[in-house]
Structures are given as C-alpha cells and as structure tokens.
Coordinates of C-alpha atoms and ligand atoms in Angstrom, one line a residue:
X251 CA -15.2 -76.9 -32.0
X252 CA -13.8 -79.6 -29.3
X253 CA -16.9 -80.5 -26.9
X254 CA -16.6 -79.6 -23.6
X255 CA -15.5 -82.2 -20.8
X256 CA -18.2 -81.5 -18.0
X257 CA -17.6 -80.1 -14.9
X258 CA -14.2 -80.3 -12.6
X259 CA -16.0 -83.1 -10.3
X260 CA -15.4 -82.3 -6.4
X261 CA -12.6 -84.6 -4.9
X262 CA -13.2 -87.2 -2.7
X263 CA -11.8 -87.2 0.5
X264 CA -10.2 -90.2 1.1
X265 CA -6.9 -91.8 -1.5
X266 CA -9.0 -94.8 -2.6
X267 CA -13.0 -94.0 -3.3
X268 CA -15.5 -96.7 -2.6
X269 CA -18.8 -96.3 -4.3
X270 CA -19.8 -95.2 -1.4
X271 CA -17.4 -92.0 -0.8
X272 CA -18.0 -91.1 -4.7
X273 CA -21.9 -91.1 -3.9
X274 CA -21.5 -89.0 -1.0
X275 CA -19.2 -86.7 -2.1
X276 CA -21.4 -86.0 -5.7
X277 CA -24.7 -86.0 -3.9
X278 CA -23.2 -83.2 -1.4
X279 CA -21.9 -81.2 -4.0
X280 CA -25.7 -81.1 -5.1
X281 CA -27.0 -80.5 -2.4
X282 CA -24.1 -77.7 -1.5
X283 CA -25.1 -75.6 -4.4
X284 CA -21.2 -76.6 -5.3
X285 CA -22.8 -78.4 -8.9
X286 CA -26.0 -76.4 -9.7
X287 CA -29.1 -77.1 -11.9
X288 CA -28.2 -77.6 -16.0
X289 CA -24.7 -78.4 -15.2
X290 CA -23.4 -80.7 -17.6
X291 CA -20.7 -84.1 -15.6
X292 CA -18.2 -85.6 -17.3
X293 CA -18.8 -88.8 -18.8
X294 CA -19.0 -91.9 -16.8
X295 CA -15.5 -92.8 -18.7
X296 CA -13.8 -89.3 -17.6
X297 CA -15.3 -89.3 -14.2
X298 CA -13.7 -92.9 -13.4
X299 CA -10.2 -91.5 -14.6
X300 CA -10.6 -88.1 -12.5
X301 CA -11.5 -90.3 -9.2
X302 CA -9.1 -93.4 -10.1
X303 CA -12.0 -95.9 -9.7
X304 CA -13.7 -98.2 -12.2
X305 CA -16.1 -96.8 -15.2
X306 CA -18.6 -99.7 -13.8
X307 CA -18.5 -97.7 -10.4
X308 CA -19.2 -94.4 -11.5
X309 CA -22.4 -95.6 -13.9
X310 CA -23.5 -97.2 -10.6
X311 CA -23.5 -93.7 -8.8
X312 CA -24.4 -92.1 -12.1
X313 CA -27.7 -94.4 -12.1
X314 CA -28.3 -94.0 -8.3
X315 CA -28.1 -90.3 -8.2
X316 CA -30.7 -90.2 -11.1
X317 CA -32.8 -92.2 -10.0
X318 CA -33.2 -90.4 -6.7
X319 CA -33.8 -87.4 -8.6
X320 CA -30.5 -85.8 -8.1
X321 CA -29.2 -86.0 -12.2
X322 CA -30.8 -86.7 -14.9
X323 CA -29.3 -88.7 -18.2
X324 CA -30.1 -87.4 -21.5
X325 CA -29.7 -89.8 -24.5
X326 CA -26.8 -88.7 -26.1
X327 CA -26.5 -85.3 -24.3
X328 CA -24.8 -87.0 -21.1
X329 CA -25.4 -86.5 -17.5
X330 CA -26.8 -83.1 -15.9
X331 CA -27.7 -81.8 -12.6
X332 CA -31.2 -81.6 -11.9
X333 CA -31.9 -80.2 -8.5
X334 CA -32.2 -76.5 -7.7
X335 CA -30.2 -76.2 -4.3
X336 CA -33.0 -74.0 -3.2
X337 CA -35.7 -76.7 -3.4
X338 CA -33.6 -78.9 -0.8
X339 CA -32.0 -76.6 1.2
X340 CA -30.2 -73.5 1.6
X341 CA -26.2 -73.3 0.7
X342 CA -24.3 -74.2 2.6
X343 CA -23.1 -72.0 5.6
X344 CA -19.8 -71.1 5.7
X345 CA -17.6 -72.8 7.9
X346 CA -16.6 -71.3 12.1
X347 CA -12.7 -71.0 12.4
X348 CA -11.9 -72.2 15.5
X349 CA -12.5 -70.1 18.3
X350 CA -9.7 -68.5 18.4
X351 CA -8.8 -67.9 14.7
X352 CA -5.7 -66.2 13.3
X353 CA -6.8 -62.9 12.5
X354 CA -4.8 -60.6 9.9
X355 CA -1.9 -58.7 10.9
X356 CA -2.1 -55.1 11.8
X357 CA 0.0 -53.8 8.5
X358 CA -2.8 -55.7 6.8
X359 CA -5.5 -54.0 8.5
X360 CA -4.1 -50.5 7.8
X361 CA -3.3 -50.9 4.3
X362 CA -6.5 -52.7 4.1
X363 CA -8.4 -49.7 5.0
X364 CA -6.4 -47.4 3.6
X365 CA -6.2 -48.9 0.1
X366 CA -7.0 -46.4 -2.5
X367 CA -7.3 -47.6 -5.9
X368 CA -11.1 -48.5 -6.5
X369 CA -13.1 -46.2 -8.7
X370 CA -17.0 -46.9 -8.5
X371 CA -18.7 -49.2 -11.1
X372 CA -20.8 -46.4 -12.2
X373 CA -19.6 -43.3 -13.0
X374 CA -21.9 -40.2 -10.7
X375 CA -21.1 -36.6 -10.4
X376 CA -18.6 -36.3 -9.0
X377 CA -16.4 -39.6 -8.5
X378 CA -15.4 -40.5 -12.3
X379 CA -12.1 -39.3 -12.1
X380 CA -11.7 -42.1 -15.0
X381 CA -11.1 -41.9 -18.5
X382 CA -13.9 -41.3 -20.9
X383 CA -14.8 -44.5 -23.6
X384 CA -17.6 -43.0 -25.0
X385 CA -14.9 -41.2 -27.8
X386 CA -12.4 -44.6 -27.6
X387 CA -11.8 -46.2 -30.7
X388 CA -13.0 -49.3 -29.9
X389 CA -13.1 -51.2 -33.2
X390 CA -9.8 -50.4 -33.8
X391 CA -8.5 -51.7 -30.5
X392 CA -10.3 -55.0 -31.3
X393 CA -8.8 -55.5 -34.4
X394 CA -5.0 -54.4 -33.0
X395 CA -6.0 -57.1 -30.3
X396 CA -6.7 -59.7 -33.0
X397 CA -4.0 -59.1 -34.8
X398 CA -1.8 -59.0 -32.2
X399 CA -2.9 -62.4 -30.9
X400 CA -2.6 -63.5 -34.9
X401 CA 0.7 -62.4 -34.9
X402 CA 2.0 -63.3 -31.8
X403 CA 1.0 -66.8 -32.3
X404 CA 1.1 -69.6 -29.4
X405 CA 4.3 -67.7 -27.9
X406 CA 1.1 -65.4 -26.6
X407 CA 0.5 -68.0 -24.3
X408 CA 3.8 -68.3 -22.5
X409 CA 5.5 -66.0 -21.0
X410 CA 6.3 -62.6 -21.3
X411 CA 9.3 -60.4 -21.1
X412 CA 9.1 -59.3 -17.3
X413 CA 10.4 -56.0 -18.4
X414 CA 7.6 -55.6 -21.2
X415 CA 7.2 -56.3 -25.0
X416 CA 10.4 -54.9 -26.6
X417 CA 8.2 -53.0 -29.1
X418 CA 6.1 -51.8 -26.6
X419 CA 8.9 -50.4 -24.7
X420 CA 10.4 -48.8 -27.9
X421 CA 6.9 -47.1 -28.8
X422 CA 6.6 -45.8 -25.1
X423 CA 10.3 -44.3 -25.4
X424 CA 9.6 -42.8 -28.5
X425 CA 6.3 -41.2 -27.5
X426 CA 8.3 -39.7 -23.9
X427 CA 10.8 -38.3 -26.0
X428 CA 7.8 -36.7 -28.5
X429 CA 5.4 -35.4 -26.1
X430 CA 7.2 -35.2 -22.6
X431 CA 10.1 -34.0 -23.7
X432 CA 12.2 -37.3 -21.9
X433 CA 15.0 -38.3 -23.6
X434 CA 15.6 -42.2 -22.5
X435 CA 16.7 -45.5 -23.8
X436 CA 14.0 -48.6 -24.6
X437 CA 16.5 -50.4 -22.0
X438 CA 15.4 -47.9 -19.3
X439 CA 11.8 -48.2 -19.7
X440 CA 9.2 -51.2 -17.7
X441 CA 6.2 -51.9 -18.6
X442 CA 3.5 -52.8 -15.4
X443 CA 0.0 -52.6 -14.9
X444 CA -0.5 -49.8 -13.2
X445 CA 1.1 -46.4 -11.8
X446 CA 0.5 -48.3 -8.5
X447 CA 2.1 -51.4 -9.5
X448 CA 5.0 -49.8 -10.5
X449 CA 4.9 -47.6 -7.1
X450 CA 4.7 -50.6 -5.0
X451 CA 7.5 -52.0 -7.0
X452 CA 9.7 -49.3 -6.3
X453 CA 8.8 -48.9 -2.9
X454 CA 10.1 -52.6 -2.3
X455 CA 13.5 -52.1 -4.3
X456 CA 14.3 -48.9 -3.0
X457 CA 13.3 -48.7 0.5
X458 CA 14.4 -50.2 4.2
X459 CA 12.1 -50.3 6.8
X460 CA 12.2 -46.7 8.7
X461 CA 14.0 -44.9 5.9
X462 CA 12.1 -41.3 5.2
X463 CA 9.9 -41.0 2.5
X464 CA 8.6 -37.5 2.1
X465 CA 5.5 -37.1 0.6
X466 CA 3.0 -34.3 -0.7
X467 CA 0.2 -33.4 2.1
X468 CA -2.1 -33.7 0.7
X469 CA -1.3 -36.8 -1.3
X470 CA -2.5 -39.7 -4.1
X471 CA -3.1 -42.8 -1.5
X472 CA -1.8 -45.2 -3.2
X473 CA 1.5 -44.2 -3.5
X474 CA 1.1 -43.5 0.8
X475 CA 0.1 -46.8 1.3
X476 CA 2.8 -48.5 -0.5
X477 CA 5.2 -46.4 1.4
X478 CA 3.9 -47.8 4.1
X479 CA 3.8 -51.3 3.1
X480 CA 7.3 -51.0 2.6
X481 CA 7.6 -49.9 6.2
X482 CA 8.9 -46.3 5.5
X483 CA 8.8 -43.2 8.0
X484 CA 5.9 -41.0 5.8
X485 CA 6.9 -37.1 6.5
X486 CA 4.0 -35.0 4.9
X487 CA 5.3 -32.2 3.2
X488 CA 3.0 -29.0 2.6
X489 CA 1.9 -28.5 -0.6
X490 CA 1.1 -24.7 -1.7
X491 CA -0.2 -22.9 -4.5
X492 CA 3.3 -24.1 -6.4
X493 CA 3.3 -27.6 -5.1
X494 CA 5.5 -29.3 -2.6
X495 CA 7.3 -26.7 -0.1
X496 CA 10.5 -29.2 0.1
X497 CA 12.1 -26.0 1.2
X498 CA 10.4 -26.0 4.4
X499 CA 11.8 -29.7 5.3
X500 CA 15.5 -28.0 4.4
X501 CA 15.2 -25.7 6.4
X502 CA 15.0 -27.9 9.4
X503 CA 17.8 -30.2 8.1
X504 CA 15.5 -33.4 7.9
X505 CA 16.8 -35.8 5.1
X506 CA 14.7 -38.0 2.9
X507 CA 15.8 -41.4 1.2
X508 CA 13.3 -40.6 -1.5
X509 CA 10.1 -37.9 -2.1
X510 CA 7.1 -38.7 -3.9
X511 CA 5.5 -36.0 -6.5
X512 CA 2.8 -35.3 -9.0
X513 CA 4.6 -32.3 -10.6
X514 CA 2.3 -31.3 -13.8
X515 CA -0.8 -32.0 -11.6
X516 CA -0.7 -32.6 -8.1
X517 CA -2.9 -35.1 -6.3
X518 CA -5.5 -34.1 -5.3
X519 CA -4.9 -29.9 -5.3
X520 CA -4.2 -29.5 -9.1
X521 CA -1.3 -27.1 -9.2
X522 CA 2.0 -27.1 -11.3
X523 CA 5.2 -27.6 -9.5
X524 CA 6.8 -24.3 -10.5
X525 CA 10.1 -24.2 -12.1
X526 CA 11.9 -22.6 -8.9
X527 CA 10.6 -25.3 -6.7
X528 CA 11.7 -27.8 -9.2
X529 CA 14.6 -26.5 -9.4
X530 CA 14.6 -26.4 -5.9
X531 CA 13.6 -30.3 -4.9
X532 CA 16.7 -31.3 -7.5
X533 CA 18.6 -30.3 -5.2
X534 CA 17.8 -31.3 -2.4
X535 CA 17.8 -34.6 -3.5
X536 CA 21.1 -34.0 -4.3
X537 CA 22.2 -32.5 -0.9
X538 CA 20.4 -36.0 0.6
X539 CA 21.5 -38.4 -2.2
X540 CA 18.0 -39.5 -2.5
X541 CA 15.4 -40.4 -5.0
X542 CA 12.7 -38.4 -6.4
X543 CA 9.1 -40.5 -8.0
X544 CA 7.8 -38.7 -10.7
X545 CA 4.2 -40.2 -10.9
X546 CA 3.1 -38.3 -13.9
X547 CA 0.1 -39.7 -13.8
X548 CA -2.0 -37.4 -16.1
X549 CA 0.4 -35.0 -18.0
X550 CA -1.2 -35.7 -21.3
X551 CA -3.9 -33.7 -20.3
X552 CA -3.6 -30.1 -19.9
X553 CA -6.0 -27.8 -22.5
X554 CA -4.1 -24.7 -22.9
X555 CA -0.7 -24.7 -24.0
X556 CA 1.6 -27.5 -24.3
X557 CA 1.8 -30.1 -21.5
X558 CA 4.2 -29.5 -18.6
X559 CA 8.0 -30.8 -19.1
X560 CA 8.2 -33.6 -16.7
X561 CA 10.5 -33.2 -14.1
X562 CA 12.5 -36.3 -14.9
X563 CA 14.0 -34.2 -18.1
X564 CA 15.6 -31.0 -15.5
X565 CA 17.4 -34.6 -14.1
X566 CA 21.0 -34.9 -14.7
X567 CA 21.7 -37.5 -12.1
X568 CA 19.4 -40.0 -12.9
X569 CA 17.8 -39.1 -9.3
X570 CA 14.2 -38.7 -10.7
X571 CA 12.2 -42.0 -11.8
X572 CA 9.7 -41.9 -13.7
X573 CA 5.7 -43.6 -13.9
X574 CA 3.4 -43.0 -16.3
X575 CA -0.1 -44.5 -16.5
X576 CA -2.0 -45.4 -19.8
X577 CA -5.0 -46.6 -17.6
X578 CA -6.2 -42.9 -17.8
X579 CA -5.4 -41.9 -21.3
X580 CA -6.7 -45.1 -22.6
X581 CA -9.3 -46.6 -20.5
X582 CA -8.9 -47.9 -17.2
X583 CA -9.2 -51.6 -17.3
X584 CA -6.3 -51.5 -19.9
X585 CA -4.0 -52.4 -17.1
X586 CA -0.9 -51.4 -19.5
X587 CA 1.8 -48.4 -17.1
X588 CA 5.2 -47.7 -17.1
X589 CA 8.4 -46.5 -15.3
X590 CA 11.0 -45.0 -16.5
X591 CA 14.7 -45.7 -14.5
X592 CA 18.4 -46.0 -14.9
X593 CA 19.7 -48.8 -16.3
X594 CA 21.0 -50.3 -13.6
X595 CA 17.8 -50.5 -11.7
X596 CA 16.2 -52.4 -14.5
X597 CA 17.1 -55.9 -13.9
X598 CA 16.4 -55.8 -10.1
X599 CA 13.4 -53.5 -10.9
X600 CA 12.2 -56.5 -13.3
X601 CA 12.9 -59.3 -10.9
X602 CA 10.6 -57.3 -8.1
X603 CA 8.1 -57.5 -10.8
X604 CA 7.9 -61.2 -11.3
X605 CA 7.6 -61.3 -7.1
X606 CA 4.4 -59.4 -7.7
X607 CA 2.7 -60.6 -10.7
X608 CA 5.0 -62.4 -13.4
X609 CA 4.3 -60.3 -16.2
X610 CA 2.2 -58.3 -18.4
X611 CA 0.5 -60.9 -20.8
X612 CA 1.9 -60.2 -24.4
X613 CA -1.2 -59.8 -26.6
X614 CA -2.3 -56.3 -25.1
X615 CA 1.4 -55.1 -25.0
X616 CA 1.5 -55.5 -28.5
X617 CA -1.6 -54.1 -29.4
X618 CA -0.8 -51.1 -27.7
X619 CA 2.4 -50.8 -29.4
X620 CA 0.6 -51.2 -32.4
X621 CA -1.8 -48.0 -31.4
X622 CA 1.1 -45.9 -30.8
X623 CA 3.2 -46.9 -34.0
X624 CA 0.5 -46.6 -36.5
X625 CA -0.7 -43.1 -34.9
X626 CA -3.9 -43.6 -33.4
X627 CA -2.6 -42.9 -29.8
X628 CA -1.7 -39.1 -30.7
X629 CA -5.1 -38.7 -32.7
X630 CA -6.9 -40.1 -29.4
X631 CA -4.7 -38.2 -26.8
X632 CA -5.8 -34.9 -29.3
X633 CA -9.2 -35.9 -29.1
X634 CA -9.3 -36.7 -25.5
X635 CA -7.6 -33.5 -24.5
X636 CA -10.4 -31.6 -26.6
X637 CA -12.9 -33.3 -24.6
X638 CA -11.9 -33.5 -21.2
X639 CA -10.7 -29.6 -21.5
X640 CA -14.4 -28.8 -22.3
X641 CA -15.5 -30.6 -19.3
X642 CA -13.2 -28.6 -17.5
X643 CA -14.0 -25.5 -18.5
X644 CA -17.9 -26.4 -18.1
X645 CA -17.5 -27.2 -14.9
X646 CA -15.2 -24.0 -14.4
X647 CA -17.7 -21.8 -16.0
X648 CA -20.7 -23.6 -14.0
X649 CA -19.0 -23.4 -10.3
X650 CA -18.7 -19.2 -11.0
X651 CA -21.2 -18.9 -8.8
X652 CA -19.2 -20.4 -5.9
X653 CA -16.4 -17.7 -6.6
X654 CA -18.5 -15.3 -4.3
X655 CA -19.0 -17.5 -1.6
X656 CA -15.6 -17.5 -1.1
X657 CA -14.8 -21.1 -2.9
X658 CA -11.5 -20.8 -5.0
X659 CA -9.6 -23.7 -7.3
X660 CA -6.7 -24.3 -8.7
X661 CA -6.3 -22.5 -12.3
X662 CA -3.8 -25.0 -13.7
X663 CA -6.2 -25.8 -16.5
X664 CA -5.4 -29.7 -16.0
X665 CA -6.6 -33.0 -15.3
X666 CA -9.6 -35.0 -15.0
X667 CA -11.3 -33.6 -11.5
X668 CA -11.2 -30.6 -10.3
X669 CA -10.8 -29.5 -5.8
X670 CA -12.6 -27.0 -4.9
X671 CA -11.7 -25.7 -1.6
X672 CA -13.4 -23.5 1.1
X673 CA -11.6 -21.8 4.0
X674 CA -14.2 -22.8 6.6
X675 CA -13.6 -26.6 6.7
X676 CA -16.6 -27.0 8.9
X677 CA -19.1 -25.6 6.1
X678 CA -17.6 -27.6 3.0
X679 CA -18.1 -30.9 5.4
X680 CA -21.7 -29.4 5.5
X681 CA -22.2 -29.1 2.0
X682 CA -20.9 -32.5 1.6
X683 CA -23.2 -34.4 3.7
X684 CA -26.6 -32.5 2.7
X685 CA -25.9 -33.0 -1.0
X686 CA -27.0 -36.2 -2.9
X687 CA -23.4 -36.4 -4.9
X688 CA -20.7 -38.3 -4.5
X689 CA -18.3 -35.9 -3.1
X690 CA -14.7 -36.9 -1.7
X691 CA -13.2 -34.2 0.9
X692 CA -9.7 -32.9 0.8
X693 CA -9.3 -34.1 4.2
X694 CA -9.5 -37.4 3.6
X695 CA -6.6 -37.0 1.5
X696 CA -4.4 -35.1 4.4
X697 CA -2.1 -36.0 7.2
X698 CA -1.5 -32.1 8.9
X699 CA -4.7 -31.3 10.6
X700 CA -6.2 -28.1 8.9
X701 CA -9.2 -25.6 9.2
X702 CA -10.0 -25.6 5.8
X703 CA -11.6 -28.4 3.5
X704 CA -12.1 -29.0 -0.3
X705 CA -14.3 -31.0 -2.3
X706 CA -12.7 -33.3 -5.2
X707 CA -15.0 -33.2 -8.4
X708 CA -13.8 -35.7 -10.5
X709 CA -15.3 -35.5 -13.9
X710 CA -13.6 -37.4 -16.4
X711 CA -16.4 -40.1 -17.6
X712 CA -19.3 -37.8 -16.9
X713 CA -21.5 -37.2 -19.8
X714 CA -22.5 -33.5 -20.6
X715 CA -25.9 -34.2 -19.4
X716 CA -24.6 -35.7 -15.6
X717 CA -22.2 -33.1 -15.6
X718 CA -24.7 -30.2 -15.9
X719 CA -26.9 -32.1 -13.6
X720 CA -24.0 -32.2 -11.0
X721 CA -22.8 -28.5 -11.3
X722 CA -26.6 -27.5 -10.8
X723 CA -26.8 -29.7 -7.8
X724 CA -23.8 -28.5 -6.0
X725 CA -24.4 -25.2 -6.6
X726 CA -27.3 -25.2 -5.2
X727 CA -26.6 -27.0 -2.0
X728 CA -23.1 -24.7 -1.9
X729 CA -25.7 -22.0 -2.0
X730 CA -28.3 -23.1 0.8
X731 CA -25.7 -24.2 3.5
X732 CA -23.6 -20.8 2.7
X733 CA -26.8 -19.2 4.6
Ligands
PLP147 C1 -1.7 -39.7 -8.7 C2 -2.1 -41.0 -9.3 N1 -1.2 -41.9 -9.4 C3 -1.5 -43.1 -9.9 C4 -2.8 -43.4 -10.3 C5 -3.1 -44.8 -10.7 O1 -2.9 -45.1 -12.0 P1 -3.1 -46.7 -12.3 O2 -4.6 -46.9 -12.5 O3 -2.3 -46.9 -13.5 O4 -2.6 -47.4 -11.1 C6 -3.8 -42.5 -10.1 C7 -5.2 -42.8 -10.4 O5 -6.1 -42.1 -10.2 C8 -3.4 -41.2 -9.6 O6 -4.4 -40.3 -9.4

C-alpha cells in the first residue's frame, strides 16, 4: 500500500513565503487546533513543493517548531504534531462578520424551517417511519457492491450517465411493469437520489414562479417546500376518507398547472385514492392541461391483497409522472429513486439533474441492478411486506383500546406509520405533550386550520420490543388525559 503524504499543510498568506510567514502560519495552525496532536506533516521535501520555497527552508522551520515543543521528529517515521490545542489554549473563536453582515434571504429562511426530510439518528416509538435493516441482506449487498466496483472498473470513477446506469434503468422498468402494473420504456425512466430530489427536479422544469400547484392538505413537506422553492402559488386541497377532494377545486373553476399526490398511501392520513376520484383528478387535469406527480412513495407495502395500481397506469396522456423511492424499500441511506416521465421531458429533466448534483455515482446503481436482476429485490420486498404488515397489525391490535375513546385510523392496511386522529384537536395536543414519545401531530402537516388533530406513529424500524413499549405507553397516556 502507497504511504500516505502527511497532512494538506495550511497556505500561507502571502505569494512568496519567507521563513518567517511559513513559521507563523505552521505554528498557528498548531495552536488553532487546525493540525492536532499525532498528525503526521509531509516531508520536508513535499512541504517545500506545496509552499514553493526551498527544502533547506522548511527543515529550518521543521527544526524550530520542534525544538520549541510544537512537532516532534521521529527517526524514520517523519514529522508529527505534538501539542494538544487544549494545553495552550482554547480553539480558536470563530470569526465577527462585520457588523452589518449579509444575512440569508427570506425564501431561504422559510424553506430552511420548513425543510422536511431528516429522520432521527435513533429510531424511538414513534418517529421511525424508516425502513427496517435488521432483515436486509447485508452480505449480499456487499458482495453486489464489490462486484460491481470489480466490474465496473476505473470508469466507476468518472462520470455517470446523468439519466442513471442503463441497466439500472432497465431493471427498474422491468420491475414497474411486474409489480405496479406501469407499462414504460427504460428511455422514460431517471434515476436520482431521492423522491425529493426528483421532486425538486420537477418542480424547477415544470413550474413558473406563481403558477398553481395544488396540493393534498394535509401533505408530505418536502414536496411543499420544493413547490415553494420553485416559487409556485400552493392551493391546499382537502383530503377525505378517499383522498384528495379535487372535485371541490372544480367546482369553483380554479385551475392548477400541476397537483401533487400520494395515491396508494396518502401522506400523512393513510388512505387509498379511490378509483372514482382517480378517475376523477384525470380529468381534471385534462380540463386544465396540467400535470399530475405521482409520488408513490411506499406502494410496495400494503399487507393484504395486491398493492394498489399506481395511478400513472389509468394515464393515457402522459399527464401523470411518476417517483418512486428505494430509500424506503431498501434502506434509507441508499440514496438510489426514480421518476418515471415522457420521453420528451427526459433530456431537459436530466440536464436539471446535473444543475443539482451531477449524477448518481455508478457503483451503487449497478449493484442495485444487480439485486433486482438476480431476484433478491422481490424475495426482500416479500419479506419486508411480511414484516412491516405485522407491525402494523400489532400496533392496530394494541391501539384497540383507543377505539372507545373515540380515536379512529385509517383502515388502508398500508405503509410504515400509522395517524391516529381524535376529533378534539385540543386533547390529542394534550396527549402529545404529557407523553415521553416522540409523537408528530397532524397539524403540523396542515395548511386549513381544523378542530381536530392526529398523532403520526411511525413504526417502520421499531423492534417488536420498542414497539410494545410504545403502544403500552400511548395507551396509557391516551387513557389518563381522556379523563
Ligand atoms: C410522501 C413521501 N415522499 C417522498 C419521501 C422521501 O423519499 P426519499 O427519501 O427517497 O426522498 C418520503 C419519505 O418519507 C415520503 O414520505
């Protein structure tokens, strides 16, 4: 194995170094904290190339800094740093702006605030709305990785494709048409990191500043807030025990450029868009010429029955576009989604990409194809389904209690969390703050003002024994405020 260099030296601040601007500049990266105890300096050799100054300089500074304690030389080692910041003084304080300093703008602040896409480290009950690893085959994806990096050769360090890994596109066509009954070319289909990469993405290509976006209310956050990024007029649309009540927006003749959905499993209520309404939004995005997002972020996972036919296949007009994620059947730090458009959006949709990010780096692409080809992503989806169906039902079974207190849920037996909701907004608030869980409210999720409130159990990467612990807990806290 090649030796390593050293540290990346701090630069000196002025075009040509004297001994004296090298000494400073090394001794305050010491005393800085910037080069800490144990780290190794280039030679005296590399050190004189990196700064452009003699070798016979740099031993000087070399020799000087040791002997006042600050490095220390070990025969045929090399040069380390010897001081513990702490012993000297503290690190550094970072710097004032000037009194006046730019401050971000106000778009930043608000999506800043209102960003939604970070899951906590460590999965409590009830905010693991993640997917489960204990079950993932883990080997397995290491040796598809290795392979695929064997395989793929140096080209794995170049660029990639910006609309994905041809094979990866191919397996992710093949496995719509399979299991989500969509019937699509390879060509059609992008590969991002994320459902929200890909909504951002389409929120920049297809929207102008003030054109209507109708969304569900409630409604999945990030997809709001890059709506609003892209500086589009949000219109909540009610959402129902059948999902979005686009009917009600018709009926006051208000036209949308493009409406946002979650039709197997709406975000964060639960329920199916029934077929009517389906039916229904079709065509009014027909009447409007407008778009319709599909985020079908979870549709692998319903436990009785087959999954839901996504909405994109009822789509004759190639007005529907569709995102799939594989952060939540996988594991979430995959990074691997999709979206699913016509053909001519692809090339613009692709170049939006690059804006963003570049690319998705090859070597995971291809392992993934890899795990769909050779089978292992049904067996796993199978498996996953069998697990995450008997959380469900567990949690189901354990909330019964609730049922008389007037707490109801969504039967769409779907999904990796689970709202419960409570007429009497005030009380749910209630059980929320005097319980120890981590509980998200419906409200937070809203834009119409309501009376009522839910709470969003998310329950995906809870183990059996945090999950009983949680049910227990909000039970009993459900059952002490109810009083
Ligand atoms: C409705 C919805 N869309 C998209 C996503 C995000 O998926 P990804 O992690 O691929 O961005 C989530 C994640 O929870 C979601 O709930």
């Amino acid at each position: 194995m090649r030796r390593s260099q050293g540290v990346l030296l701090p630069p000196v601040r002025v075009a040509r170094p004297r001994r004296g601007d090298v000494y400073r500049t090394l001794r305050a990266a010491v005393l800085d904290g910037v080069l800490s105890a144990g780290e190794r300096l280039p030679s005296t050799r590399q050190a004189a190339a990196d700064y452009g100054v003699s070798r016979g300089m740099l031993e000087e500074v070399f020799a000087q800094l040791t002997e006042e304690g600050f490095m220390e030389r070990a025969v045929g080692r090399g040069t380390f740093v010897a001081l513990t910041v702490s012993r000297l003084s503290a690190p550094a304080k970072q710097k004032q702006g000037p009194r006046r300093s730019p401050t971000p703008s106000r778009r930043g602040h608000s999506v800043a605030a209102n960003a939604a896409c970070r899951e906590p480290a460590v999965p409590s009950p009830f905010n693991a709305g993640i997917a489960d690893t204990s079950e993932f085959p883990w080997k397995m994806w290491q040796r598809l990785m290795a392979r695929s990096a064997r395989e793929l050769g140096h080209g794995a360090l170049n660029f990639a494709d910006p609309r994905g890994l041809p094979n990866l596109r191919v397996a992710i066509a093949r496995y719509l048409a399979q299991f989500r009954g969509i019937r699509c070319q390879p060509g059609q289909v992008i590969v991002f990191n994320s459902a929200q990469q890909a909504l951002n993405a389409l929120a920049v290509l297809l929207l102008d500043r003030g054109d209507a976006v109708w969304i569900e209310d409630p409604c999945y956050l990030g997809a709001r807030a890059a709506f609003e990024l892209a500086g589009a007029a949000i219109t909540p649309v009610p959402v129902d025990d059948e999902g979005i009540r686009a009917d009600t927006r018709v009926r006051r003749s208000a036209r949308a450029r493009l409406t946002y959905v979650t039709p197997s499993h709406q975000y964060p209520t639960g329920v199916a868009l029934g077929l009517e309404r389906r039916i229904a939004l079709l065509e009014v995005a027909e009447r409007d010429g407008s778009w319709v997002v599909e985020d079908d972020y979870d549709g692998e996972f319903r436990y009785e029955g087959q999954p839901l036919t996504a909405l994109y296949s009822l789509d004759s007009q190639g007005r529907v576009l569709y995102i799939g994620t594989l952060n939540k059947s996988m594991f979430v730090s995959l990074r691997l989604a999709y979206a699913v458009v016509p053909e001519e959006l692809v090339e613009s949709l692709a170049n939006i990409r690059t804006q963003l990010d570049g690319f998705t780096p090859a070597v995971r692409q291809m392992a993934m194809s890899l795990f769909m080809d050779e089978g292992h992503f049904s067996s796993h989806l199978r498996r996953m389904r069998a697990v995450y169906g008997a959380k469900r039902a567990a949690l189901v079974e354990g909330l019964a209690p609730l049922a008389a207190l007037g707490w109801t849920w969504s039967s769409n037996p779907a999904g990796m969390h689970l709202l419960v909701r409570h007429k009497r907004g005030d009380y749910v608030r209630a059980v929320a703050t005097a319980s120890s869980l981590d509980l998200a409210l419906l409200s937070a999720y809203r834009i119409a003002r309501t009376r009522d409130d839910g709470l969003f159990l998310r329950f995906g990467a809870l183990d059996t024994a945090s999950l009983s612990a949680g049910i227990a807990a909000l039970v009993a806290v459900a059952k002490k405020m109810s009083r």
